[in-house]
Coordinates of C-alpha atoms in Angstrom, one line a residue:
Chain A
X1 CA 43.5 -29.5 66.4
X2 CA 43.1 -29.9 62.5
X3 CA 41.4 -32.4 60.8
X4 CA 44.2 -35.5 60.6
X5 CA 44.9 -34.7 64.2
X6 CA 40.7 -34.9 64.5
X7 CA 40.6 -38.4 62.7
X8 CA 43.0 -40.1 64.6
X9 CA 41.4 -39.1 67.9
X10 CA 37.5 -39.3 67.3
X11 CA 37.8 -43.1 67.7
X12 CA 38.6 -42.3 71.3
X13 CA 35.2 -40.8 71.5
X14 CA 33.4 -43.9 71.5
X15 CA 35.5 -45.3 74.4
X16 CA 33.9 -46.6 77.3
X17 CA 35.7 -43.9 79.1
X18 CA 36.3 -40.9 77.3
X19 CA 39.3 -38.2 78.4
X20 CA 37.5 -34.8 78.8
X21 CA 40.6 -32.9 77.2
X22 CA 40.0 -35.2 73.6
X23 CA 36.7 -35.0 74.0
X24 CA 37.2 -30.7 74.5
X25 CA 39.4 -30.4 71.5
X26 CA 37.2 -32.5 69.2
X27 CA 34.1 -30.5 70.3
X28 CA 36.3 -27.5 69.6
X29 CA 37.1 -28.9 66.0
X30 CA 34.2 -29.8 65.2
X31 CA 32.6 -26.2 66.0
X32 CA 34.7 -25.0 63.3
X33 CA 34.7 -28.0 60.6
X34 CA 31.2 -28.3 59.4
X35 CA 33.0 -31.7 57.5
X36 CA 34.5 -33.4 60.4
X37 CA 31.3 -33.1 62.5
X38 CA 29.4 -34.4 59.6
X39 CA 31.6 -37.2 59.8
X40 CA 31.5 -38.0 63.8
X41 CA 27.3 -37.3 63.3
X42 CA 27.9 -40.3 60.7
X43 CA 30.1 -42.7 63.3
X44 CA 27.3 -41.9 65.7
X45 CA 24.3 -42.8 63.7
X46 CA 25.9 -46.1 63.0
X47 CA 27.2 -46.8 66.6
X48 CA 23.5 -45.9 67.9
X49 CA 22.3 -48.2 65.3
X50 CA 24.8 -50.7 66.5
X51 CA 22.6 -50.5 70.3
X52 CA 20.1 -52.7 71.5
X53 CA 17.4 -51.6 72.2
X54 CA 13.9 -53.2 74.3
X55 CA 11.5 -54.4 72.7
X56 CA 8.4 -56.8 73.5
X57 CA 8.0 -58.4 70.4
X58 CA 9.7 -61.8 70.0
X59 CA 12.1 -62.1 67.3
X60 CA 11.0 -64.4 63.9
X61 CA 14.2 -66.3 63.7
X62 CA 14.1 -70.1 63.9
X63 CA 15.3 -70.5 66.9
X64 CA 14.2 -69.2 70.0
X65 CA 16.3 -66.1 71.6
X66 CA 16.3 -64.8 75.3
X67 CA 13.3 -61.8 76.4
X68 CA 14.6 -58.8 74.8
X69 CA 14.0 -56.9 77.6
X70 CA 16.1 -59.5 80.2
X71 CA 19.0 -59.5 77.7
X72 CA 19.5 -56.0 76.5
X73 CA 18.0 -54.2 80.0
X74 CA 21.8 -53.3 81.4
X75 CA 21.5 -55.8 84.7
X76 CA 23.8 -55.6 87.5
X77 CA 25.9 -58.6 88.6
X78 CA 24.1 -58.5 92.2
X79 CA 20.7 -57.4 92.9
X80 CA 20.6 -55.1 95.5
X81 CA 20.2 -51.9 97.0
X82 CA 22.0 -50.8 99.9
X83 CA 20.9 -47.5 101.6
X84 CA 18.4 -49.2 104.4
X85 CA 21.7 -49.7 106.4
X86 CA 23.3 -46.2 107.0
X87 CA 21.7 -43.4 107.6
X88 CA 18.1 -44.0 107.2
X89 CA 16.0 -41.8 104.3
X90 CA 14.2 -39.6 106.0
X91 CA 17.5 -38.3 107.5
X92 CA 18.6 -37.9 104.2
X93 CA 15.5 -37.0 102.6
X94 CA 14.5 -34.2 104.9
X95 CA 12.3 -33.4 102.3
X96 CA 10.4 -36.4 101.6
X97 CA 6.9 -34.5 102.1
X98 CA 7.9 -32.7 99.2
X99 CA 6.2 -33.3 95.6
X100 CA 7.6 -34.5 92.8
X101 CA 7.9 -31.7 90.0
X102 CA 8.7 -31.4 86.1
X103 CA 12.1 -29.9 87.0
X104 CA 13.1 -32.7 89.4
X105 CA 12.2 -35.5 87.5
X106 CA 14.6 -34.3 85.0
X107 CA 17.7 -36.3 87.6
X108 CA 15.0 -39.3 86.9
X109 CA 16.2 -41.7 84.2
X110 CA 20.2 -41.0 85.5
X111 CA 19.3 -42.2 89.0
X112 CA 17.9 -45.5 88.0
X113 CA 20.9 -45.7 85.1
X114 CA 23.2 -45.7 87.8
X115 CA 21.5 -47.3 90.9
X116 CA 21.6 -51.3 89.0
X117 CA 25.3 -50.6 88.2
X118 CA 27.3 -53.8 90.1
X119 CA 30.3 -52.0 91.0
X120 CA 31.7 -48.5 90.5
X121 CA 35.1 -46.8 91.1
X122 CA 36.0 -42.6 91.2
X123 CA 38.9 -40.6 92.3
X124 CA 36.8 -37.3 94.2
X125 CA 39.0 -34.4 94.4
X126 CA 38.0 -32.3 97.3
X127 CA 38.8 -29.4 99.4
X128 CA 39.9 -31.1 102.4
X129 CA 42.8 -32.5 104.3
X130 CA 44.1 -35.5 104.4
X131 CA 43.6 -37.1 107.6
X132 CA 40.6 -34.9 108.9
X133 CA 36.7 -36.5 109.1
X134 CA 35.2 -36.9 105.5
X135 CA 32.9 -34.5 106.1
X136 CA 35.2 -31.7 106.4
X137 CA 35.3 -29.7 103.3
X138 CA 37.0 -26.1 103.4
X139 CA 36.9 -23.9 100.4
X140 CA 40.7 -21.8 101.2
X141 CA 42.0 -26.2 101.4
X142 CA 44.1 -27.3 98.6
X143 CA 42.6 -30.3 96.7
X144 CA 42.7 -33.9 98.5
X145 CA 42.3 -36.7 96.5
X146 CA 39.9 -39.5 97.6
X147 CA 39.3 -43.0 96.0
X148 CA 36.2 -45.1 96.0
X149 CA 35.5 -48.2 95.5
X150 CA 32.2 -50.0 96.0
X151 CA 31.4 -53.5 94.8
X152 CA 27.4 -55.2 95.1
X153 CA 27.9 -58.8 95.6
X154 CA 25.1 -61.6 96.9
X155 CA 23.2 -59.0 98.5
X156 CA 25.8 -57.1 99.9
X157 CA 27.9 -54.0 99.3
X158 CA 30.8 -53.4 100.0
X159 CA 33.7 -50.2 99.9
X160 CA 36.2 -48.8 101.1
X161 CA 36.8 -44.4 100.6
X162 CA 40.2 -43.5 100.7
X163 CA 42.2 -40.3 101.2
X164 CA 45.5 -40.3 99.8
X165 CA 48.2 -40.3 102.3
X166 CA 45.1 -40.5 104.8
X167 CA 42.2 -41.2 106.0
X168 CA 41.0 -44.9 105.2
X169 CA 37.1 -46.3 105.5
X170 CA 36.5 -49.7 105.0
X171 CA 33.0 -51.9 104.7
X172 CA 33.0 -55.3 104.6
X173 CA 29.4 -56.1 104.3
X174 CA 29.1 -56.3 108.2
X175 CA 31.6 -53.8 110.3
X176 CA 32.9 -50.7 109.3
X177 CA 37.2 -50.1 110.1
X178 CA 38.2 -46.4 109.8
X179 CA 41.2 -45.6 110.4
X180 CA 44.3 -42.8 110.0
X181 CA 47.6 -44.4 110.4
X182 CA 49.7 -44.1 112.9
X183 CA 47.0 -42.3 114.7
X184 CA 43.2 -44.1 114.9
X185 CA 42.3 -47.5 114.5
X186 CA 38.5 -48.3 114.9
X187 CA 35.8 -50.6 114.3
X188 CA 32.3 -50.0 114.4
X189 CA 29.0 -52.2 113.3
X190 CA 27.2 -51.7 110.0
X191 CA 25.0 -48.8 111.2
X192 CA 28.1 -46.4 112.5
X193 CA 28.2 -42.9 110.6
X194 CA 31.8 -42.9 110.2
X195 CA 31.5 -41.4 106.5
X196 CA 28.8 -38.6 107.9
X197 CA 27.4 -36.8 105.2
X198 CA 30.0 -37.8 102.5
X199 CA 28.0 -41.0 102.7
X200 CA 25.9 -38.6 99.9
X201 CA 28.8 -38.6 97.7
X202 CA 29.6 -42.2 97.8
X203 CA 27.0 -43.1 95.5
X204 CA 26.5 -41.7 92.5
X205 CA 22.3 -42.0 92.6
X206 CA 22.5 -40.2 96.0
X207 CA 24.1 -37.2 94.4
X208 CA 21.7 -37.0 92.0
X209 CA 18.9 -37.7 93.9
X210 CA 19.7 -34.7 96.5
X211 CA 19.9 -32.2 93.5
X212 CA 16.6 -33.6 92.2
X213 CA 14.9 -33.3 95.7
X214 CA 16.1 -29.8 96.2
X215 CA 14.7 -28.7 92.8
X216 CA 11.3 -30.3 94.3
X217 CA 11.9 -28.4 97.5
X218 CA 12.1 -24.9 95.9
X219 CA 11.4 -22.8 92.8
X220 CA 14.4 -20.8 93.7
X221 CA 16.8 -24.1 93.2
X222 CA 17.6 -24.2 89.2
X223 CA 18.4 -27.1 86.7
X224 CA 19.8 -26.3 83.2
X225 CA 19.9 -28.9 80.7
X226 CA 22.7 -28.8 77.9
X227 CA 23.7 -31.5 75.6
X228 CA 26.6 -32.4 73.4
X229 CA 27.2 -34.7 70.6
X230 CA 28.3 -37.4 73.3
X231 CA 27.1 -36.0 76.4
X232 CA 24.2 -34.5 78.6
X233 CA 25.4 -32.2 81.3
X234 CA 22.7 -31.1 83.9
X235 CA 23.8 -28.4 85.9
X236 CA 21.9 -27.6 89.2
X237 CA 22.3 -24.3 90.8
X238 CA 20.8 -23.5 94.4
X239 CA 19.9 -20.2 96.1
X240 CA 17.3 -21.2 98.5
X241 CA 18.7 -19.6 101.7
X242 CA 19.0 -22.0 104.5
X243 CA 22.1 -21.7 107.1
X244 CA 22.6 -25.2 107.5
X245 CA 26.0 -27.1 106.7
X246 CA 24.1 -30.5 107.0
X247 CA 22.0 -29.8 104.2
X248 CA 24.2 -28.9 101.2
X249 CA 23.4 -30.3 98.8
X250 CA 19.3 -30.8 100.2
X251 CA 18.8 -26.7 99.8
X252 CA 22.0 -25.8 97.8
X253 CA 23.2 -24.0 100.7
X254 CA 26.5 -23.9 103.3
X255 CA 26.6 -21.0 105.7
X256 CA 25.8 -18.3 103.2
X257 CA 27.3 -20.1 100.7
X258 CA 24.9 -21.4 97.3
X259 CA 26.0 -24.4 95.8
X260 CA 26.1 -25.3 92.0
X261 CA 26.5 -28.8 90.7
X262 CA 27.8 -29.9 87.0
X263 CA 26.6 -33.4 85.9
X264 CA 27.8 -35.0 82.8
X265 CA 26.6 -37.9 81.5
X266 CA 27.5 -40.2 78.5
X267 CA 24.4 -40.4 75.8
X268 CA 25.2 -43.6 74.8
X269 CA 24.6 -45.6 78.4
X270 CA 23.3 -43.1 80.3
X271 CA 25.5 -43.3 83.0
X272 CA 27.6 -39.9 85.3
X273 CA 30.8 -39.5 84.4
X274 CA 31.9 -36.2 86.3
X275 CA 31.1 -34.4 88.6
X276 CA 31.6 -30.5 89.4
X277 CA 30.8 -28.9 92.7
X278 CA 31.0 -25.1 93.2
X279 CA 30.4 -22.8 96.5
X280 CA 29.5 -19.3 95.4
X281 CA 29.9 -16.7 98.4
X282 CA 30.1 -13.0 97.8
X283 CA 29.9 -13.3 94.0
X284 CA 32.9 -15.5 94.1
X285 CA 32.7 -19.1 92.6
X286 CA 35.1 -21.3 94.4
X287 CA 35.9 -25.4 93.1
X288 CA 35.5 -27.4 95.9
X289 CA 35.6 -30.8 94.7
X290 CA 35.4 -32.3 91.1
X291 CA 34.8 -36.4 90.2
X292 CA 36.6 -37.0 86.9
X293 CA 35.4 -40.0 85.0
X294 CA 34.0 -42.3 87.6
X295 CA 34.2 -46.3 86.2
X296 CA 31.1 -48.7 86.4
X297 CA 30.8 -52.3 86.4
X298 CA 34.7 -52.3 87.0
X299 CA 36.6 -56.0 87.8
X300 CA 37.2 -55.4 91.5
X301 CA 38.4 -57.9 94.0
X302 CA 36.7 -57.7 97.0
X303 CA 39.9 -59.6 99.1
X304 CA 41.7 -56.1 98.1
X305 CA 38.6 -53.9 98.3
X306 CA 37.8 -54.5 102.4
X307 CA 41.6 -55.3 103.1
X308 CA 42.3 -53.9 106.3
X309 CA 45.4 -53.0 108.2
X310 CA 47.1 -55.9 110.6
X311 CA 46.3 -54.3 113.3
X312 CA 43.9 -53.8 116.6
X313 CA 40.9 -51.9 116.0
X314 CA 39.2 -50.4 118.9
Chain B
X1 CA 43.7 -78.8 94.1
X2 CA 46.6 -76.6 95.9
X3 CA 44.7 -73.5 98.4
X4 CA 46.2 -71.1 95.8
X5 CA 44.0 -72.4 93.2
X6 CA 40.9 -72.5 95.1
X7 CA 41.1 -68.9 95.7
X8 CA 41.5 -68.8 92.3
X9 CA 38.4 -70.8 91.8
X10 CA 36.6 -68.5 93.6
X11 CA 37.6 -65.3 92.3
X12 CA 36.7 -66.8 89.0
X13 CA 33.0 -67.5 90.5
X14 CA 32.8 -64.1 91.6
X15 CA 34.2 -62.4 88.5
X16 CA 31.5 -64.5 86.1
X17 CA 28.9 -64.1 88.1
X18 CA 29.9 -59.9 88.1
X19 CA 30.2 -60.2 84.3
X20 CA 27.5 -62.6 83.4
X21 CA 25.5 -59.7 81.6
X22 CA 27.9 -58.7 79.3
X23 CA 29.5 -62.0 78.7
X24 CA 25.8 -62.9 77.6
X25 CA 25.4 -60.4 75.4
X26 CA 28.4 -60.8 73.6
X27 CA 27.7 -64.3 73.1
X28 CA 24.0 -64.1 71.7
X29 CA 25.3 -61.5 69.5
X30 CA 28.1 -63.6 68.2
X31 CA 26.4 -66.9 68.2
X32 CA 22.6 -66.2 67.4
X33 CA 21.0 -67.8 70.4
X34 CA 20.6 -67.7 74.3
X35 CA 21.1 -71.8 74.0
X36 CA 24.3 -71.7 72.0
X37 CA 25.5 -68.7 74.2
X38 CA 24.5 -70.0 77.8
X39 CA 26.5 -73.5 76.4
X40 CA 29.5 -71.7 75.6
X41 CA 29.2 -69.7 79.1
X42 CA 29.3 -72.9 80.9
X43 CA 32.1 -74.4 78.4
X44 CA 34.2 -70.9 79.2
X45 CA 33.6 -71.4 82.8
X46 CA 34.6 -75.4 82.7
X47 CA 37.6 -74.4 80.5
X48 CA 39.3 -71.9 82.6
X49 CA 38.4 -73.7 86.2
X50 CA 39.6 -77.5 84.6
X51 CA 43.1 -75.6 83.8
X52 CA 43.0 -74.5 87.5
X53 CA 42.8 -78.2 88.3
X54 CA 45.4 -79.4 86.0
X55 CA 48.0 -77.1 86.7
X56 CA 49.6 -76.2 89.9
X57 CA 49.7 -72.3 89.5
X58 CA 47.6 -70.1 87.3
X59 CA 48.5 -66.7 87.0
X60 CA 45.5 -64.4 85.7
X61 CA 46.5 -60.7 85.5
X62 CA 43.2 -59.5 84.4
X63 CA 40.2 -61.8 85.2
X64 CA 37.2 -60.0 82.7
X65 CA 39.3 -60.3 79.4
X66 CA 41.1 -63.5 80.2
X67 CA 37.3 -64.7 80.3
X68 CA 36.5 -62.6 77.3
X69 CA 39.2 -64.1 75.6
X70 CA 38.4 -67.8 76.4
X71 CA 34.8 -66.9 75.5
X72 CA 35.5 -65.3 71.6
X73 CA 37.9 -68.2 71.3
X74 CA 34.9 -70.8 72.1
X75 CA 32.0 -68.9 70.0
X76 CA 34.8 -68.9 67.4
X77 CA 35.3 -72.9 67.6
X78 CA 31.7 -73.1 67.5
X79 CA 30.9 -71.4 64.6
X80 CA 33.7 -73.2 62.6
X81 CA 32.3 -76.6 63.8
X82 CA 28.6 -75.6 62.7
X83 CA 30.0 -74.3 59.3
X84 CA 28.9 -70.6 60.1
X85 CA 30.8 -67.6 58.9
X86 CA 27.7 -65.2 59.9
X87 CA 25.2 -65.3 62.0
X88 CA 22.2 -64.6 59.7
X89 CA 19.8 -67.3 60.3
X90 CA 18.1 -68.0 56.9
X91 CA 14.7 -66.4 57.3
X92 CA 16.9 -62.8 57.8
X93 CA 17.8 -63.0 54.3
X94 CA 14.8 -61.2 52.9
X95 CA 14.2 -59.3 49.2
X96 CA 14.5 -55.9 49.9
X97 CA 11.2 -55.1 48.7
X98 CA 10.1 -57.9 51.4
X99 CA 11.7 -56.6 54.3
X100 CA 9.6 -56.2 57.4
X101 CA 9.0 -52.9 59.0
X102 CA 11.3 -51.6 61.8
X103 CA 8.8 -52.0 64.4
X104 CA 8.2 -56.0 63.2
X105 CA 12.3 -57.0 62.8
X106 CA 13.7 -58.2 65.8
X107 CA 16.6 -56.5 67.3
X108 CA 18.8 -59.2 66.7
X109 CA 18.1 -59.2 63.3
X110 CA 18.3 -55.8 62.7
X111 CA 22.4 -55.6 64.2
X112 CA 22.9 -58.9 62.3
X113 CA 22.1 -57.3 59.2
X114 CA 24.2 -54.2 59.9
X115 CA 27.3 -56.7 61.2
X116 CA 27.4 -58.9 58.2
X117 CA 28.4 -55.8 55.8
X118 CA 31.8 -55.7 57.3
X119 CA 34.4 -58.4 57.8
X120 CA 34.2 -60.5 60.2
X121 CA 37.3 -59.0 62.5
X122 CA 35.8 -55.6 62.5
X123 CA 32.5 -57.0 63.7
X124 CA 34.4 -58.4 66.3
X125 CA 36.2 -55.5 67.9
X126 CA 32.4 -54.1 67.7
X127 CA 30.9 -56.9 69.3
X128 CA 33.4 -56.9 71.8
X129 CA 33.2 -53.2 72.1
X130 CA 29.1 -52.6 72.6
X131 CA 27.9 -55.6 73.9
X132 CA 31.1 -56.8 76.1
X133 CA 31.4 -53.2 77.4
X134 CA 35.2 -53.8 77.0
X135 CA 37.3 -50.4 76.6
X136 CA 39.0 -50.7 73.4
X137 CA 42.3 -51.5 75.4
X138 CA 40.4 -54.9 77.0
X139 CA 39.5 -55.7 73.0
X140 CA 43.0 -55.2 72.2
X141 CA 44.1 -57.6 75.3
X142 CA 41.6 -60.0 74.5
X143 CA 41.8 -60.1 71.0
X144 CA 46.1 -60.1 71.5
X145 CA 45.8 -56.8 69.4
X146 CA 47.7 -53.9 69.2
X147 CA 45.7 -50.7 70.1
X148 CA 45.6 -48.9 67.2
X149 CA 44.4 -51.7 65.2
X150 CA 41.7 -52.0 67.5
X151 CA 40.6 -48.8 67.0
X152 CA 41.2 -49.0 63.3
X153 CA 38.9 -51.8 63.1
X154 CA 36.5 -50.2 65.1
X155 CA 36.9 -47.1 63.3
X156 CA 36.4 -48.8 59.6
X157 CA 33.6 -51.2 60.8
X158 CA 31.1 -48.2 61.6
X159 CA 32.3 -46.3 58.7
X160 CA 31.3 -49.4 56.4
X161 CA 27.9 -50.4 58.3
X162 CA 27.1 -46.0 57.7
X163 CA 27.5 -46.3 54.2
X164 CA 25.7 -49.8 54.3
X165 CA 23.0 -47.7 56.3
X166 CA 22.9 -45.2 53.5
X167 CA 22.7 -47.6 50.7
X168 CA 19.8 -49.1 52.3
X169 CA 18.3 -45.6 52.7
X170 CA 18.0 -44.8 49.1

């Protein structure tokens, strides 16, 4: 890349999305052009200045404005909070006994950026098949793509995970649908585990908040902290030894298998962006899934999101 | 009112009530005050659901900047019909030796100041851009742009409010 080529594409870096190949070149560039990374420092200083930001003071203009802190404070469309209804915590949270440390509370600020978002959508690539149980992964598996979709409206959440060519999931704020087609077709009430333990992948915060409890459950489970212009990547690597599949992402171990995670992050909302999960097993590091880009606040029907097929579901 | 258009009704309910934050934002930034921005929220909303009345099919392709767009159009209206080019309220407009501290200046004020050193469609795209969350492809849909000029405008608007920054500096 050289410096016109630079100028026309660091626009794109203040995108609401931004395209990890423009954003690799221009970081490339701008390692080696003290100017043009003068220049994006410049376009970043202004666009930060350009932010609100809280404050408790009221403003001294003649007419009255809204609470800083109710206008600026990014505010989902719907209040609330889902989890109570699947699995409950302390499955999840096998390690709930544990205390909070310096390390963990690193994953702090980007689980509460993410847990008020209204809607979200991500395309998970994952080494899987296509019409097996979600939480079947399998390192020697070509990559499966997945799409999810999950909308909080009027105290309710809804989704639907979806394997290309495949397996199909679908909440609709009271009964879950799975189903593979030609092949299975059933129903089951909110409480039924179809998505097992992908369930931990299908929200963003829950991610996050399993790497930050298994840096609280063991010294031995690392988190490095890296930053960018544009970005903050924390990457979690676990070698606590523990044999069970269940608990992945808990202890950072499957089989004897470790487990390392890449999180990027966007500086300027604070939100996850991608995602890279690694197995390591006799020295040999092995992609098995990657999240590019995942969307928040996205417009989503929720007619289309929980459509289900015409059919008789079991 | 035709069943289609009740749907329609509804999906508009939904996708105001999903965009209420940003649609807020953008509209205190652009007018000045929650009042003026919650009236032309509710004159957006009447707007778009009277033409679902009136007409016997509405096709929206992309609810969030069709309601963007109705939205800029009103504060745009509004600001004509109070005589406002910019959004300074009077008591912004301070000697420089008399400015208040950045701790004291309210945050409106402070983006005001840095908006009103660049023309008008360039704050637009900006406002649009940061406090409508809209990806610069929405701006361009809403604003009936091309792309690159979106981006251009986007582009020259923080280039002016940094040297505008660095004036103030020295």
């Amino acid at each position: 890349m050289n410096c016109k080529e630079f100028k026309d594409k660091v626009v794109d870096l203040f995108d609401t999305t931004i395209d990890m190949q423009t954003q690799a070149e221009c970081k490339a560039h701008m390692a080696e052009c003290p100017e043009c990374k003068a220049y994006y420092e410049e376009l970043a200083e202004a666009f930060n200045a350009l932010q609100p930001q809280e404050t408790s003071s009221q403003p001294s203009i003649s007419r009255p404005v809204c609470k800083q802190h109710h206008l600026w404070r990014p505010i989902a469309a719907a209040a609330v909070f889902l989890l109570g209804f699947f699995i409950g915590w302390s499955h999840l949270f096998s390690t709930s006994a544990v205390a909070e440390t310096p390390r963990g509370q690193l994953f702090e600020q980007w689980i509460k950026s993410v847990q008020n978002v209204g809607s979200f959508q991500m395309a998970v690539y994952a080494r899987t098949t296509s019409n097996d149980n979600f939480a079947y992964f399998d390192p020697k598996a070509d990559f499966a793509r997945i799409d999810i979709g999950l909308l909080r409206q009027n105290d309710s959440v809804f989704y639907r995970v979806e394997k290309q060519n495949g397996r199909v999931i679908v909440f609709d704020g009271q009964n879950q649908y799975m189903w593979v087609p030609n092949a299975l077709y059933v129903k089951g009430p909110r409480a039924a585990n179809f998505l097992e333990y992908f369930i931990n992948l299908l929200y963003p915060e829950r991610l996050l908040t399993m790497q930050k409890s298994a840096i609280d459950f063991s010294k031995k489970n690392e988190v490095i902290r890296t930053e960018s212009d544009s970005t903050i990547t924390l990457t979690f690597k676990g070698t606590e030894k523990n044999s069970d599949l269940q608990q992945l992402l808990e202890t950072g171990k499957m089989g004897d298998c470790e487990v390392e995670v890449e999180n990027v992050f966007t500086k300027n909302d604070g939100l996850l962006r991608f995602v890279k999960l690694w197995v390591v097993n006799d020295g040999q590091k092995t992609l098995l899934l990657h999240i590019n880009n995942i969307q928040y606040n996205v417009m989503m029907s929720r007619v289309n999101l929980i459509q289900i097929p015409d059919t008789v579901f079991l | 009112m035709n069943t289609e258009n009740d749907i329609k009704m509804k999906e508009l309910a939904e996708h105001f009530q999903q965009e209420q934050p940003h649609l807020m934002r953008y509209a205190c930034y652009r007018l000045g005050d929650t009042d003026d921005a919650k009236d032309a929220l509710q004159d957006a909303f009447l707007k778009i659901s009277s033409k679902f009345s009136d007409e016997k099919s509405v096709e929206v392709r992309d609810w969030r900047n069709y309601i963007f767009r109705v939205l800029s159009n009103l504060c745009s209206s509004r600001l004509t019909a109070l005589g406002k080019l910019r959004t300074i309220p009077l008591d912004a407009c301070l000697d420089i030796a008399d400015l208040p501290t950045e701790n004291d200046e309210s945050d409106y004020q402070r983006i005001a100041k840095l908006l009103v050193e660049i023309p008008e469609e360039q704050a637009e795209v900006i406002r649009l851009r940061i406090y409508g969350n809209n990806s610069f492809a929405d701006v361009a849909e809403i604003l009936s742009l091309p792309l690159p000029t979106v981006k251009s405008r986007f582009l020259y608007g923080l280039e002016k409010i940094r040297k505008a920054m660095k004036q103030t500096n020295h």
